[in-house]
Structures are given as structure tokens and as C-alpha cells.
Short mmCIF file of C-alpha atoms in Angstrom, two decimals:
data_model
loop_
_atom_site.label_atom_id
_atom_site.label_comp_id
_atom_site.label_asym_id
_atom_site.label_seq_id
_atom_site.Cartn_x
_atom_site.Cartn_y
_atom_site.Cartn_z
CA UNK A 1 109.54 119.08 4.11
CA UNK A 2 109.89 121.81 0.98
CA UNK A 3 113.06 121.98 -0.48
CA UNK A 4 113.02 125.63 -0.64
CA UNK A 5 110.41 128.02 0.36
CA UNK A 6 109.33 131.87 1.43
CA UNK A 7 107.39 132.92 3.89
CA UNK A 8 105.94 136.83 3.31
CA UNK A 9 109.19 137.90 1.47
CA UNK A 10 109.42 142.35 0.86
CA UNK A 11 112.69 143.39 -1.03
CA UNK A 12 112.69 146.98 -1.28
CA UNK A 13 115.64 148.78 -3.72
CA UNK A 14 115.80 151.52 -1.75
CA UNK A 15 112.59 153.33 -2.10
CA UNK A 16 111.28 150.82 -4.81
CA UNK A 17 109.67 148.41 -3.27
CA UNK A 18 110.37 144.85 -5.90
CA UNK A 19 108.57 142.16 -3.72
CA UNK A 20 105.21 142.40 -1.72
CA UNK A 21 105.00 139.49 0.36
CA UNK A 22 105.79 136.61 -1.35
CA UNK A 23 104.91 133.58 -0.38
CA UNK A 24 105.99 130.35 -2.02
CA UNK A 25 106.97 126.64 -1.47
CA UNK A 26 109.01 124.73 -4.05
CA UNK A 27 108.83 120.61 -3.72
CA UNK A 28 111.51 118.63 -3.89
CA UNK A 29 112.49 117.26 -7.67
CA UNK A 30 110.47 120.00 -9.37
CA UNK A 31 110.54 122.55 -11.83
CA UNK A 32 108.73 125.67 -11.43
CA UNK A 33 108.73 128.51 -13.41
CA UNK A 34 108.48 131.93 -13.10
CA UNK A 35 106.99 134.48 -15.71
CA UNK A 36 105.63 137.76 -15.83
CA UNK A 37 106.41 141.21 -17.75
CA UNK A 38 109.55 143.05 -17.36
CA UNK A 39 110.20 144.68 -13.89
CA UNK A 40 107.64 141.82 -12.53
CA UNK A 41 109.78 141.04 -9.55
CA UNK A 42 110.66 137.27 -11.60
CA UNK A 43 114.27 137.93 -11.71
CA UNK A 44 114.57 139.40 -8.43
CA UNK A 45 113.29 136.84 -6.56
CA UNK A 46 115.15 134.36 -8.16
CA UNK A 47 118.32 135.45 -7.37
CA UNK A 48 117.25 135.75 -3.48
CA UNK A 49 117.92 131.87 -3.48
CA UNK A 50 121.75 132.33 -4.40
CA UNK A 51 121.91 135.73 -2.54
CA UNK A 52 122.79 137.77 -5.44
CA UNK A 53 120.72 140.87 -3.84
CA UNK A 54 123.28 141.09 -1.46
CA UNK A 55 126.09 143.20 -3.13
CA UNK A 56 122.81 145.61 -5.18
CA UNK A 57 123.75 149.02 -2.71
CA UNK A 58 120.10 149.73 -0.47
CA UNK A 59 118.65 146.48 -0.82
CA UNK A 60 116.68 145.73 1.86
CA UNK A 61 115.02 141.91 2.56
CA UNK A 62 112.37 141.63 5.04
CA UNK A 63 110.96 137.89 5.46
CA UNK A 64 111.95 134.37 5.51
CA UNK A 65 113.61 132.25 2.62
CA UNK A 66 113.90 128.90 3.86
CA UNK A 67 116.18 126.12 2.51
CA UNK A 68 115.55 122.61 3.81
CA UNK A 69 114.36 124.63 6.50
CA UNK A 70 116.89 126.78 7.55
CA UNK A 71 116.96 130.64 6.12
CA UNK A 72 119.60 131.93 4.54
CA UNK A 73 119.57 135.15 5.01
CA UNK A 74 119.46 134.58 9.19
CA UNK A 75 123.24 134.55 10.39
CA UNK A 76 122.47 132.39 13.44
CA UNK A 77 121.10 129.83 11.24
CA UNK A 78 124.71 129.36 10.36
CA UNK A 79 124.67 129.33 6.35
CA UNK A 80 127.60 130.87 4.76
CA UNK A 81 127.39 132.16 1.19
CA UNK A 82 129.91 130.16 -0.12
CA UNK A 83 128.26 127.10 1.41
CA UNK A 84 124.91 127.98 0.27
CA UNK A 85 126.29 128.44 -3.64
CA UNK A 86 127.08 124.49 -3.53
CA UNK A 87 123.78 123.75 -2.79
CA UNK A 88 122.19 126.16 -5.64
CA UNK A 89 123.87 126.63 -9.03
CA UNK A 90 122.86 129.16 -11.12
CA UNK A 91 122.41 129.81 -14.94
CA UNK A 92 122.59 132.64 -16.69
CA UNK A 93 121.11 134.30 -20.23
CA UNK A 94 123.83 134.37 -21.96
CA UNK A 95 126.09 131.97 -21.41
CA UNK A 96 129.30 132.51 -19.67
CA UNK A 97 132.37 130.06 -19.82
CA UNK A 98 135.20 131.05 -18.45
CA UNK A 99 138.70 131.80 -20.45
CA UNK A 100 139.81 128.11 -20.11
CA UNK A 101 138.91 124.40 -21.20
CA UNK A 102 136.04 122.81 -21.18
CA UNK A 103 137.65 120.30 -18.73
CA UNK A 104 138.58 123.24 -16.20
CA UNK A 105 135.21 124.94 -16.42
CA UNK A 106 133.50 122.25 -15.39
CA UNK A 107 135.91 121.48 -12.82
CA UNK A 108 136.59 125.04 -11.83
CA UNK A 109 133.71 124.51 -8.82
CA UNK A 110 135.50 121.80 -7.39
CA UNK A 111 139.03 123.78 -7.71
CA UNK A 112 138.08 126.71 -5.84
CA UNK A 113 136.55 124.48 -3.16
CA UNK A 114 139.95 122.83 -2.63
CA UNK A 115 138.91 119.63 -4.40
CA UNK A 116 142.38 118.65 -6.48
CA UNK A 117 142.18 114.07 -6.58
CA UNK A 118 142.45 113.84 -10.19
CA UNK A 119 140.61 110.91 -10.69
CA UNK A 120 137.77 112.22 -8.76
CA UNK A 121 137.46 115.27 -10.58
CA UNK A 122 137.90 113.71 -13.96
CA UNK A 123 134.91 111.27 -12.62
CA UNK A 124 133.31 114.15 -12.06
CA UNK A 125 133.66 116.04 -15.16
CA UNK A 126 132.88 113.29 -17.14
CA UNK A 127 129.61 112.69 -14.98
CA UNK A 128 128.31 116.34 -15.05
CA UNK A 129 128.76 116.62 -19.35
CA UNK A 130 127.04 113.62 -19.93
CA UNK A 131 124.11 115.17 -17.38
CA UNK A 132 124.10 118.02 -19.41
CA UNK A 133 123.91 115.68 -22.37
CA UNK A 134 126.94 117.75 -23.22
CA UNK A 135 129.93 114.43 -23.30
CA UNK A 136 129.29 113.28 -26.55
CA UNK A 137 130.15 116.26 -28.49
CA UNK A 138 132.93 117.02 -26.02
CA UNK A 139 134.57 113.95 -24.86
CA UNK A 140 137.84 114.45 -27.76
CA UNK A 141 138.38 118.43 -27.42
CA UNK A 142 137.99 118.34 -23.47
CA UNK A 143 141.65 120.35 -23.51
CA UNK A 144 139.98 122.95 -26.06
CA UNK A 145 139.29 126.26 -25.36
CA UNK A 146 135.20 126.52 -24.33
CA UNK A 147 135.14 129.39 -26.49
CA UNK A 148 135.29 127.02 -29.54
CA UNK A 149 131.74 125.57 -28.04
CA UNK A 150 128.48 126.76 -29.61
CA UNK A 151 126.38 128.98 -28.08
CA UNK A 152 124.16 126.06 -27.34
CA UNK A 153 127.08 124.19 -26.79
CA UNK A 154 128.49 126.84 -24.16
CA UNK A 155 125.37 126.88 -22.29
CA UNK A 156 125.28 123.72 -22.03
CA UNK A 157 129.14 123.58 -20.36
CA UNK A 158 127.71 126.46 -18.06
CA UNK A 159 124.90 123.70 -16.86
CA UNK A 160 127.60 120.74 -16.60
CA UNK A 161 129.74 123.36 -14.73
CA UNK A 162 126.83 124.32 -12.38
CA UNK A 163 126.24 120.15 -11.99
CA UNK A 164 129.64 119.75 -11.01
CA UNK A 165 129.48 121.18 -7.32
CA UNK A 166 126.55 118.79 -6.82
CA UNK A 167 123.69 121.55 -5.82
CA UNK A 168 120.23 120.37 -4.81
CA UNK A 169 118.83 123.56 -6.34
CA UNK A 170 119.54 124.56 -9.80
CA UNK A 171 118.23 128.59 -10.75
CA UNK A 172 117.61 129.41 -14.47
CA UNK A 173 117.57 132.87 -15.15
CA UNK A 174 115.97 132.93 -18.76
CA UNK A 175 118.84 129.83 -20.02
CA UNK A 176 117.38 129.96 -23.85
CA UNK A 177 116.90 132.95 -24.60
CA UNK A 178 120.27 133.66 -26.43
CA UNK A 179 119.62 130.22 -28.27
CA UNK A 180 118.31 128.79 -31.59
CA UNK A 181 115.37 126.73 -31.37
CA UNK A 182 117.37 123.45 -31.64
CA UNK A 183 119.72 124.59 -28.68
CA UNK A 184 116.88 125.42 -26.88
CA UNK A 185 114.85 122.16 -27.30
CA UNK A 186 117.70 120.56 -25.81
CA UNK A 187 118.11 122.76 -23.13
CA UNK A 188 114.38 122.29 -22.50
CA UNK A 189 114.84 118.31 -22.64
CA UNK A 190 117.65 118.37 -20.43
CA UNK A 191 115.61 120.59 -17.91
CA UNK A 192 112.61 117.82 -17.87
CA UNK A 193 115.65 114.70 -17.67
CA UNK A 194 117.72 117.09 -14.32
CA UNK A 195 114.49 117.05 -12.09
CA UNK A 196 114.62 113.83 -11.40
CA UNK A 197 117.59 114.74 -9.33
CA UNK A 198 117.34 118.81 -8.87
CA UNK A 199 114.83 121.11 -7.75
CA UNK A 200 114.81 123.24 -10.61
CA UNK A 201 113.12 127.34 -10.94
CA UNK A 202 113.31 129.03 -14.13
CA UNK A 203 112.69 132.54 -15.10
CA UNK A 204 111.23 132.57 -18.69
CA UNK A 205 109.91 134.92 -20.69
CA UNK A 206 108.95 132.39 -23.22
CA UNK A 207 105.48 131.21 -21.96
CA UNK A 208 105.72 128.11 -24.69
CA UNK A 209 108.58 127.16 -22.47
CA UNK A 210 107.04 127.38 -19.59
CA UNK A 211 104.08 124.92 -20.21
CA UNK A 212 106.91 122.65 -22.18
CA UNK A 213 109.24 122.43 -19.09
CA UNK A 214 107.74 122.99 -15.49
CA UNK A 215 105.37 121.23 -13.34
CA UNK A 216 104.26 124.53 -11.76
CA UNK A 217 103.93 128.38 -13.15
CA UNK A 218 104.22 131.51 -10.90
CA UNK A 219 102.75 134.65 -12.44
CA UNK A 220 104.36 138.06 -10.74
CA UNK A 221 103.02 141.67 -11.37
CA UNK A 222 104.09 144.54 -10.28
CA UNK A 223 106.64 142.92 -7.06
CA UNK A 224 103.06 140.64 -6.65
CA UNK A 225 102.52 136.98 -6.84
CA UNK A 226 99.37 137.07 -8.42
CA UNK A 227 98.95 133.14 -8.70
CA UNK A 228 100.91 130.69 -8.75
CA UNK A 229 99.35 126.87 -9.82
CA UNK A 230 100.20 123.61 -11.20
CA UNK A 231 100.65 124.60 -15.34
CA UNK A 232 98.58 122.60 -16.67
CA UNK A 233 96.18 124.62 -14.42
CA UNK A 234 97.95 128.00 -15.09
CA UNK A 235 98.00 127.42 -19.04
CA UNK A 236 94.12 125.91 -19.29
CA UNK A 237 92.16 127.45 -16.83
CA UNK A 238 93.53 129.92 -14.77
CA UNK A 239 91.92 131.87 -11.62
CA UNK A 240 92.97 135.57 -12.16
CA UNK A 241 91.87 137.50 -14.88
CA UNK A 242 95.17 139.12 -14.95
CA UNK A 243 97.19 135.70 -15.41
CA UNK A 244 94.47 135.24 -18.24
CA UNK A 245 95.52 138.05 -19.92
CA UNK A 246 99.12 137.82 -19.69
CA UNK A 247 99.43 134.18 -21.08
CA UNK A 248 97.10 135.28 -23.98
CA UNK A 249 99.71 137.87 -25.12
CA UNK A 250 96.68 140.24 -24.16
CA UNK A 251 98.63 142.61 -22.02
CA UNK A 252 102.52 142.80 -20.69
CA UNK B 1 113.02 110.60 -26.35
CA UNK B 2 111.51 114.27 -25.93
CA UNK B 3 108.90 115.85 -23.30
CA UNK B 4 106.51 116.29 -25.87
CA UNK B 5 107.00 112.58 -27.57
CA UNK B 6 106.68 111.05 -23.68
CA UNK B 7 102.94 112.83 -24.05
CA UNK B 8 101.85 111.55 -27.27
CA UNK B 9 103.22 107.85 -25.85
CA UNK B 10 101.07 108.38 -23.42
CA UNK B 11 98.14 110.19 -24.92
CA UNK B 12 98.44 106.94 -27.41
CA UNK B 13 98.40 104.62 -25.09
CA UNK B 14 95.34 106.27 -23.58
CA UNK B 15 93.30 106.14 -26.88
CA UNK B 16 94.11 102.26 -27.34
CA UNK B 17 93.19 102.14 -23.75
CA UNK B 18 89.56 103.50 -25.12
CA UNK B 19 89.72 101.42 -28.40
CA UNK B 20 89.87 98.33 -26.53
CA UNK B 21 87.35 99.24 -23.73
CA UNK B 22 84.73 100.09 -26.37
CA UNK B 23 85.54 97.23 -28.52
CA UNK B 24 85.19 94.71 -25.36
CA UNK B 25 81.52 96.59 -25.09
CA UNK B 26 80.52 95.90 -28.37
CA UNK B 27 81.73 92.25 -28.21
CA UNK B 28 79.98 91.96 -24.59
CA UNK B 29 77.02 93.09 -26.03
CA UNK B 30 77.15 90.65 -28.80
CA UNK B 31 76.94 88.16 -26.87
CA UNK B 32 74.45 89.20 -24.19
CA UNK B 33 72.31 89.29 -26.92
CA UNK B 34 73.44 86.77 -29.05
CA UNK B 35 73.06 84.16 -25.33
CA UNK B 36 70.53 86.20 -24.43
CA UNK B 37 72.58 86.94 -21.34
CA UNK B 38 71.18 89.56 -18.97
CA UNK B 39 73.67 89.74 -16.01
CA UNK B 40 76.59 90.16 -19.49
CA UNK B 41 74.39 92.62 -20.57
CA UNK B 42 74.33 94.55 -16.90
CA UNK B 43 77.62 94.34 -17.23
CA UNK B 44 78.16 96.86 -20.09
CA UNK B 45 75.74 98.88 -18.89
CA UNK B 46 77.97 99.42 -15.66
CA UNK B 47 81.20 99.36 -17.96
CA UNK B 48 79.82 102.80 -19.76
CA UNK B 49 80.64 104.81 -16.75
CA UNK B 50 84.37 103.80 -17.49
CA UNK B 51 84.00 104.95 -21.13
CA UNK B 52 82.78 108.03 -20.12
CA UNK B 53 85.13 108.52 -17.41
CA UNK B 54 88.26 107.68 -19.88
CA UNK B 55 86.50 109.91 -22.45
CA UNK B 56 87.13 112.66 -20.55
CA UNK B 57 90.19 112.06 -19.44
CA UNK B 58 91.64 111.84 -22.55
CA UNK B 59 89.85 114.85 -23.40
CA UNK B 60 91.89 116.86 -21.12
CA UNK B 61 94.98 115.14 -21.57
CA UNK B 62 94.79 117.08 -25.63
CA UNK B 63 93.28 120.15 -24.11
CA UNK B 64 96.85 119.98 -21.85
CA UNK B 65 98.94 119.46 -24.56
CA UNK B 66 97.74 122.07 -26.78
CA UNK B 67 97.83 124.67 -24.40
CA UNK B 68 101.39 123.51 -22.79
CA UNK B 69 103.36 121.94 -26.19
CA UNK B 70 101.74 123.74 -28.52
CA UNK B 71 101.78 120.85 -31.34
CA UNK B 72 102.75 121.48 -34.92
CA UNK B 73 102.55 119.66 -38.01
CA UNK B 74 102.00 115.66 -37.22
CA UNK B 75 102.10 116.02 -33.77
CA UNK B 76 99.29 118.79 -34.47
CA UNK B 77 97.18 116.45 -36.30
CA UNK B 78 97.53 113.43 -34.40
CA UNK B 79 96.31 115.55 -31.05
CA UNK B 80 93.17 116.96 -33.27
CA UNK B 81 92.74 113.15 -34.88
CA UNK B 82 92.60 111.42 -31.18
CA UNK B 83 90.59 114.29 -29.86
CA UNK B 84 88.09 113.62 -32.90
CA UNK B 85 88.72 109.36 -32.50
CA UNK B 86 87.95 110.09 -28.70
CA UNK B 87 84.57 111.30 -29.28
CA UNK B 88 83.57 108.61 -32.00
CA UNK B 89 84.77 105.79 -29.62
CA UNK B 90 82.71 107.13 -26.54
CA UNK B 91 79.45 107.36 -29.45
CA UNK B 92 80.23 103.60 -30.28
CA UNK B 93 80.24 103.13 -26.33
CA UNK B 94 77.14 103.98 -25.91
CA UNK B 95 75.49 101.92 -28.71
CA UNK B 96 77.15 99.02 -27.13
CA UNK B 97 75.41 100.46 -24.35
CA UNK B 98 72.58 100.79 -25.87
CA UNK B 99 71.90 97.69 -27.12
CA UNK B 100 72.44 95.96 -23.92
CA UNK B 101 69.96 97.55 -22.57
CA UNK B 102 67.53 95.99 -24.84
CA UNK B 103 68.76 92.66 -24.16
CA UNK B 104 68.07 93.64 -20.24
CA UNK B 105 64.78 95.15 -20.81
CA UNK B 106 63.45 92.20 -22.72
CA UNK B 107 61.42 89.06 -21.48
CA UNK B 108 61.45 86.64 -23.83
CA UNK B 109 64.47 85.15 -25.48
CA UNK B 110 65.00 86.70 -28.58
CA UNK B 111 63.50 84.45 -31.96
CA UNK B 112 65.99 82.50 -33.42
CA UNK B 113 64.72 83.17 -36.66
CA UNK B 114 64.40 86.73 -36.33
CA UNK B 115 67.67 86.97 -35.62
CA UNK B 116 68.68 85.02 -38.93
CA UNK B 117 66.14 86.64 -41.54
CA UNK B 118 67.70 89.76 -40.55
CA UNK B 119 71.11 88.75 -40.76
CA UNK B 120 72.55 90.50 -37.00
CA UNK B 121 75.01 88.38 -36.87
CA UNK B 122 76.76 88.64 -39.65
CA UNK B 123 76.24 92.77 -38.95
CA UNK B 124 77.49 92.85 -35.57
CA UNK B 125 80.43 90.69 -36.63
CA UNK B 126 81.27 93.52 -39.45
CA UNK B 127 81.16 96.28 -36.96
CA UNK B 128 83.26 94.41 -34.56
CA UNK B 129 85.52 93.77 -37.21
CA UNK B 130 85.65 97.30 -38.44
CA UNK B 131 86.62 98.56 -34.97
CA UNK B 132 89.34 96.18 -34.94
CA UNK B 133 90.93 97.25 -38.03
CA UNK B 134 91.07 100.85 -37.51
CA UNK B 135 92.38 100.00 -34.05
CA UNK B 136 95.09 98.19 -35.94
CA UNK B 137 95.67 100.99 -38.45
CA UNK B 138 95.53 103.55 -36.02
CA UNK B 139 98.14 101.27 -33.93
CA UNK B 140 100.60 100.44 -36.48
CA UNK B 141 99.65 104.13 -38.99
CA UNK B 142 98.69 101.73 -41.25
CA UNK B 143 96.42 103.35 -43.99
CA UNK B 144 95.79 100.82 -46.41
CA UNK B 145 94.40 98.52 -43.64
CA UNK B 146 92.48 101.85 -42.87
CA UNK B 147 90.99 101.93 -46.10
CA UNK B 148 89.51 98.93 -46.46
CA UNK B 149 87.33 100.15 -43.79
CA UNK B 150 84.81 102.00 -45.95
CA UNK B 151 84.13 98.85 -48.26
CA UNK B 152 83.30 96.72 -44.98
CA UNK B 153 80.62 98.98 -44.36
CA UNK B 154 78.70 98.58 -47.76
CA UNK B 155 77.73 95.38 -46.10
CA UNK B 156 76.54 96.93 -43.27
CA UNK B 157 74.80 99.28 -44.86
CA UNK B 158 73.36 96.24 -47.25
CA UNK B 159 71.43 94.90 -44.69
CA UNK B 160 70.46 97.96 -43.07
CA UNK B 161 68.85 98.66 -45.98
CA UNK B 162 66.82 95.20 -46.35
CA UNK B 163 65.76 95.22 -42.31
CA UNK B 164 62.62 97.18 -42.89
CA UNK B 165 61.20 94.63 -45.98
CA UNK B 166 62.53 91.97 -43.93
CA UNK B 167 60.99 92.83 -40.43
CA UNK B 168 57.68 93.77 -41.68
CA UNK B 169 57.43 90.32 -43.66
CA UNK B 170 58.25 88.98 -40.17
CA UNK B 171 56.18 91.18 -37.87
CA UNK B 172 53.47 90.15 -40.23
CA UNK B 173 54.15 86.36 -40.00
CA UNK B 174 54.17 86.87 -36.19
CA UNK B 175 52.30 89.51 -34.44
CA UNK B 176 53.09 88.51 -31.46
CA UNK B 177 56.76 88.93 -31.42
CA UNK B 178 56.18 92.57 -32.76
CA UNK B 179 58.19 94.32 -29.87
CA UNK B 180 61.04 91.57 -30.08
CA UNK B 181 61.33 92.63 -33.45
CA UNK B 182 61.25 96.36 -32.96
CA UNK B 183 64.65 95.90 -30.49
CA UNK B 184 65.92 93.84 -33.26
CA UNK B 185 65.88 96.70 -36.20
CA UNK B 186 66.92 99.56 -33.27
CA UNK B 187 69.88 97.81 -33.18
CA UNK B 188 70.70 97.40 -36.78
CA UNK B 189 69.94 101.22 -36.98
CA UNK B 190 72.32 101.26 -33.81
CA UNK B 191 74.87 99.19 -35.91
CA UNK B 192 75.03 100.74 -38.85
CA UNK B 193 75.64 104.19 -36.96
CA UNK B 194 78.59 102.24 -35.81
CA UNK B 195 79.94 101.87 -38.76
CA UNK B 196 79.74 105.13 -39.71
CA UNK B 197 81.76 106.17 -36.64
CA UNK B 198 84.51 103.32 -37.25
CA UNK B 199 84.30 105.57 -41.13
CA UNK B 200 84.88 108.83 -39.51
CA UNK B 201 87.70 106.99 -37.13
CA UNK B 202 89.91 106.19 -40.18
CA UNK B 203 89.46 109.69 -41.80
CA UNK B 204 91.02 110.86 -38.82
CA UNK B 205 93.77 108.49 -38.97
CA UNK B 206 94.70 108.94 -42.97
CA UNK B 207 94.81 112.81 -41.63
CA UNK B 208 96.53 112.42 -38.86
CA UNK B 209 99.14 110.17 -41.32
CA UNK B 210 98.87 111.53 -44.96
CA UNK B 211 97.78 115.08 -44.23
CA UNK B 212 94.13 114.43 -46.12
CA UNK B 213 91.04 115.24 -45.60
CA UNK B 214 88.55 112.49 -46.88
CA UNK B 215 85.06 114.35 -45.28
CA UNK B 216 82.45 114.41 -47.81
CA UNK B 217 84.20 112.49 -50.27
CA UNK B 218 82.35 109.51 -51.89
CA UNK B 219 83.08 105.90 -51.00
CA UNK B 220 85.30 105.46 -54.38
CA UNK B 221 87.01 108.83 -53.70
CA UNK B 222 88.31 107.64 -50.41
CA UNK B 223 89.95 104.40 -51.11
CA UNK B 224 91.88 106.21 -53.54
#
């Protein structure tokens, strides 16, 4: 079965109509990632996954956004936001720790869903860092303030912290952008290590990043999916002139 | 170790992959003709397919990486250096290729003294061994080792440069092995274009390692 897929997905912001019919399947243990110009649709469709449409006044969402099958938007299919958000974690830009430690960022997830055993969250702390290949450079300030974290450093917390609730599904919405070229090789290393145990999408206006991290590209225009292929494909030889063009720096 | 390093692993182990395939032709053939073994020499005939077929997958395997990694610096070179090492190997495959066929097409055992006026052996041995070595160097970046390349091919180019005195002296002495010996300079001209292709192999790896280009350099110049 896909891990996560849409069947002819329309998302209309009020009048403006974002998404035309999208139609996508993501396998399991993945990454795919999405690019296209500003006001593509990429960002938008991303954050269907998580539901972070919902609270946008006058959106509308017509189609089907299955996870393991079931869609999440479909009340009788019985998923409840909160329980979809432990199965996809999210992460942002910029990064965004909260005002605490590093210890109760990462644990913050398991906090608010009642999870308190010491030991287990400690186990767990510890175990999401060193996925984010974050526990090295943390292990002796975990009481700190995550302020006092780099900015590569912070967004690397942010990862740990999305780790820590155990989703399937981890969403990247642009994750380098805000970093130096070091921090963002080893965000882009971490990405290729997490997919042997996440399904990972990434929005990315960095088309280098793309081809360096994901297994398969998506190319939106204008709320369309104009192709969507393996990369190698995508970056070598691709189908539409338009996708041509855009990975070329030719237009967009 | 990074995305891009897991590539050139494997993009390395690919081109070794080639280095010995080709090399195992050349030997094959060596002996085919050397035995005068027609069911060895079939063999490598069938074998070029694979040569071709790794060829091009190794082909697109740099095509990939450019377009997804976008290489720099060494790791820029040593994609441009296997892409050029690819297409010198596959050349060398097909004079292996090449000279088995000879050894197929031909009826009569091949004259023992033929084969020692015009000193094959000792040829094919020198292109075998040059393969070897820049398989090593390319293996281990070892340039010096890489080097000494060029001076092993004087000798091939040595008795290139005899065969025609040599073969018409023989052709004369016997007329009736006059095809025989015909096969027999083809594939000295066949060998010595081998080792210029194991030449143009180690220029690409002493760029690929030191950054220099050694095209159109003389023979001194190079093992500088």
C-alpha cells in the first residue's frame, strides 16, 4: 500500500483556486520533493498532510488525501488532528525552538501527549538527537536554553523534536533555506540517513537540493502538477518542456 | 560518509568493475591466440556485449551525478576522469574483441615463428601489464605508478615500429602463410592502440589527482 497519497485533490482560497487535481502517491521510506516557482501550489499542498489549511478562513478541499489508506480530511474515517500530527511532523524555514531547553523541546511532544516516565522520555530524547545527528554537540548543555543552539544547530533540535513523537511522515517546508552551506549539508545528509525509517516530502526551492536529497521530484505550476518522476529522470531528461525550463533557471 | 561520497564509492567501484572486465578480455584473448583456442576466443567475443552494456551504465551513472550533485573541484574531476577512463576501457574492449576474432576466423594454427620474429608476446604482455598498472594507480591515486606508464609503451611502440621490416622479410620467406601474417601485424597495430588508450587512462588519473593536464605534452614532459 502507499504511505500517503491523493487522489484528484482542488483547494480553492476562496475564489483562488491553489490546487487543480492533484494526484500523487508517496512510497513508503522515501523522499520526494516538491519544487516549483512561488505561488506554485508546493507549499500548499504540503501542509494538506498535517492539516494546516484548516484554520486559513474560505479554504475549501475537494478530493481525497489518503494516509495508510484512510483520509484525513473524512470525519467518519475517524482521524483526529491531534492523532494525525503524531504520525506527520513537520519542519519549518526558519527554525523554531521553543523558550525552553533543549531537553524539553525535544520532549515537549511527548509532554503534551501525557507521556511523563522519566526514563522513557530521557531514552527518548537521547534517541531522537542522535537521529538528528544533533547528541554529540548537545549531550553536556541538554539543561541550556535552545536559544544558545546555532541556527543549524536549532534546526536541527526542531528535527529531533519532530522525531520524538515517532511520526511515519516527516514534512519539510524549505528546512535550509535560513542555513549556511555547512548546516545545510548536514541537514541534507541527515535527510538521505531518516528515510530509511520516514517517509519524507520536502518543499525546496533549491533545485541542487532537490537532485542531492530525494528519490522523486514533483514540479507544480500554477495549482498544476505538471510532472512528477523519479529525479534522476526529472533532473536528466525530463518530459515537459515546462519542467525543462524551470530546472534550467530558464523561466520561474 | 556523505550522499554524494556513497556515489563516487559506487561510481568507483563501477569503473574497477570495467577495468577488470576489459583486462580479463585482453588476457582471454592472449591466450586464445597464444593456444590458438577458438571456443576462448568465442568467449570474448560474447563477453563484449557486457563491456558495452557496463559502458553505458556507467555512462549514466556520471550523467546522474552531474545533473543531481553537481560535483566541484576533485569530485568534479574524478566524474569527468572516469567518464573519459570509461570510454578508453570500452575502446580497449573491443580490441580484445577484435583480436579474438581473428583467432576465430583463422584455419590454421598460427606459425610459431611468426609469432616470435615479431615479438607478440612480449607486446601483448606490455599492454596487459600497462592496464594493470593504471588500474592500480587509478585504485590506490597512485601517480608515480601512473607514470611509469608512458615509458612501458616505448616498447610497445618499439616493436610496432619493426613489424612491417619484420613481416615482409617473413611474408617473403613464406608466401604461403601471407594471410596468417596479415592477422598477426593487425594486431600489433591493435596493440599498440592499446597502449595509447592505457596513456590517455593515466592522464586522466594525474588530473583527476594533481589537477594537470598532460594532453599533448611529450613523453619526457609527462613523467615530470
Amino acid at each position: 500500500m502507499q504511505k500517503l497519497e491523493t487522489k484528484n485533490l482542488h483547494l480553492h482560497y476562496g475564489d483562488f483556486h491553489a490546487l487543480k487535481g492533484i494526484n500523487m502517491t508517496f512510497e513508503p521510506n522515501t523522499v520526494t520533493a516538491l519544487i516549483g516557482p512561488s505561488g506554485c501550489g508546493k507549499s500548499t499542498y504540503l501542509r494538506l498532510f498535517n492539516r494546516m489549511n484548516d484554520l486559513i478562513p474560505n479554504v475549501k478541499i475537494k478530493g481525497e488525501v489518503l494516509l495508510d489508506g484512510k483520509d484525513i480530511y473524512k470525519k467518519s474515517a475517524g482521524m483526529r488532528i491531534d492523532e494525525l500530527r503524531k504520525k506527520v511532523g513537520m519542519v519549518f524555514q526558519k527554525p523554531n525552538p521553543f523558550p525552553k531547553s533543549i531537553f524539553e523541546n525535544v520532549a515537549y511532544g511527548l509532554r503534551v501527549n501525557g507521556i511523563d516516565h522519566s526514563g522513557f522520555v530521557e531514552e527518548r530524547v537521547e534517541t531522537s538527537l542522535k537521529q538528528a545527528a544533533l547528541w554529540d554537540e548537545v549531550k553536556d548543555k541538554l539543561k541550556k536554553s535552545a536559544f544558545e543552539l546555532s541556527g543549524g544547530q536549532q534546526q536541527r533540535l526542531c528535527i529531533a523534536r519532530a522525531l520524538a513523537i515517532e511520526p511515519s511522515i516527516i514534512l519539510m517546508d524549505e528546512p535550509a533555506s535560513a542555513l549556511d552551506p555547512i548546516s545545510t549539508a548536514k541537514i541534507e545528509d541527515l535527510i538521505y540517513e531518516l528515510k530509511t525509517k520516514y517517509t519524507i516530502i520536502i518543499v525546496t526551492h533549491n533545485m541542487q537540493q532537490a537532485g542531492r536529497v530525494s528519490d522523486k521530484t514533483a514540479f507544480f505550476y500554477l495549482g498544476e502538477l505538471v510532472e512528477f518522476d523519479t529525479t534522476p529522470v526529472i533532473f536528466t531528461n525530463p518530459t515537459h518542456s515546462q519542467t525543462q525550463d524551470y530546472i534550467t533557471g530558464r523561466f520561474g | 560518509m556523505t550522499h554524494l561520497d556513497t556515489e563516487l564509492k559506487r561510481l568507483k567501484d563501477e569503473i574497477l568493475e570495467m577495468f577488470n572486465l576489459v583486462s580479463s578480455q585482453l588476457e582471454k584473448g592472449k591466450e586464445a591466440l597464444f593456444n590458438f583456442d577458438k571456443s576462448l576466443a568465442r568467449e570474448v567475443n560474447f563477453n563484449e556485449k557486457r563491456v558495452n552494456a557496463l559502458e553505458l551504465k556507467i555512462d549514466k551513472d556520471c550523467e546522474n551525478i552531474f545533473a543531481l550533485f553537481n560535483p566541484v573541484a576533485i569530485d568534479l574531476r574524478f566524474v569527468l576522469a572516469v567518464l573519459k577512463i570509461n570510454s578508453n576501457l570500452e575502446r580497449i574492449g573491443d580490441i580484445a574483441d577484435g583480436i579474438a576474432r581473428y583467432v576465430a576466423e583463422t584455419e590454421t594454427i598460427f606459425d610459431a615463428k611468426l609469432l616470435q620474429v615479431t615479438e607478440l608476446e612480449k607486446m601483448y604482455s606490455m599492454a596487459i601489464e600497462m592496464m594493470k598498472d593504471a588500474q592500480v594507480a587509478f585504485d590506490h591515486e597512485n601517480t608515480k605508478l601512473a607514470r611509469g606508464v608512458f615509458k612501458k609503451d616505448d616498447i610497445l611502440d618499439d616493436i610496432n615500429g619493426k613489424a612491417n621490416s619484420v613481416l615482409a622479410e617473413f611474408i617473403q620467406q613464406h608466401p604461403d602463410k601471407t594471410m596468417q601474417a596479415l592477422h598477426i601485424v593487425s594486431t600489433i597495430r591493435k596493440l599498440e592502440r592499446t597502449g595509447d588508450q592505457a596513456k590517455n587512462i593515466v592522464e586522466e588519473i594525474i588530473f583527476y589527482i594533481e589537477a594537470k593536464v598532460l594532453k599533448h605534452l611529450s613523453t619526457a614532459a609527462k613523467q615530470e
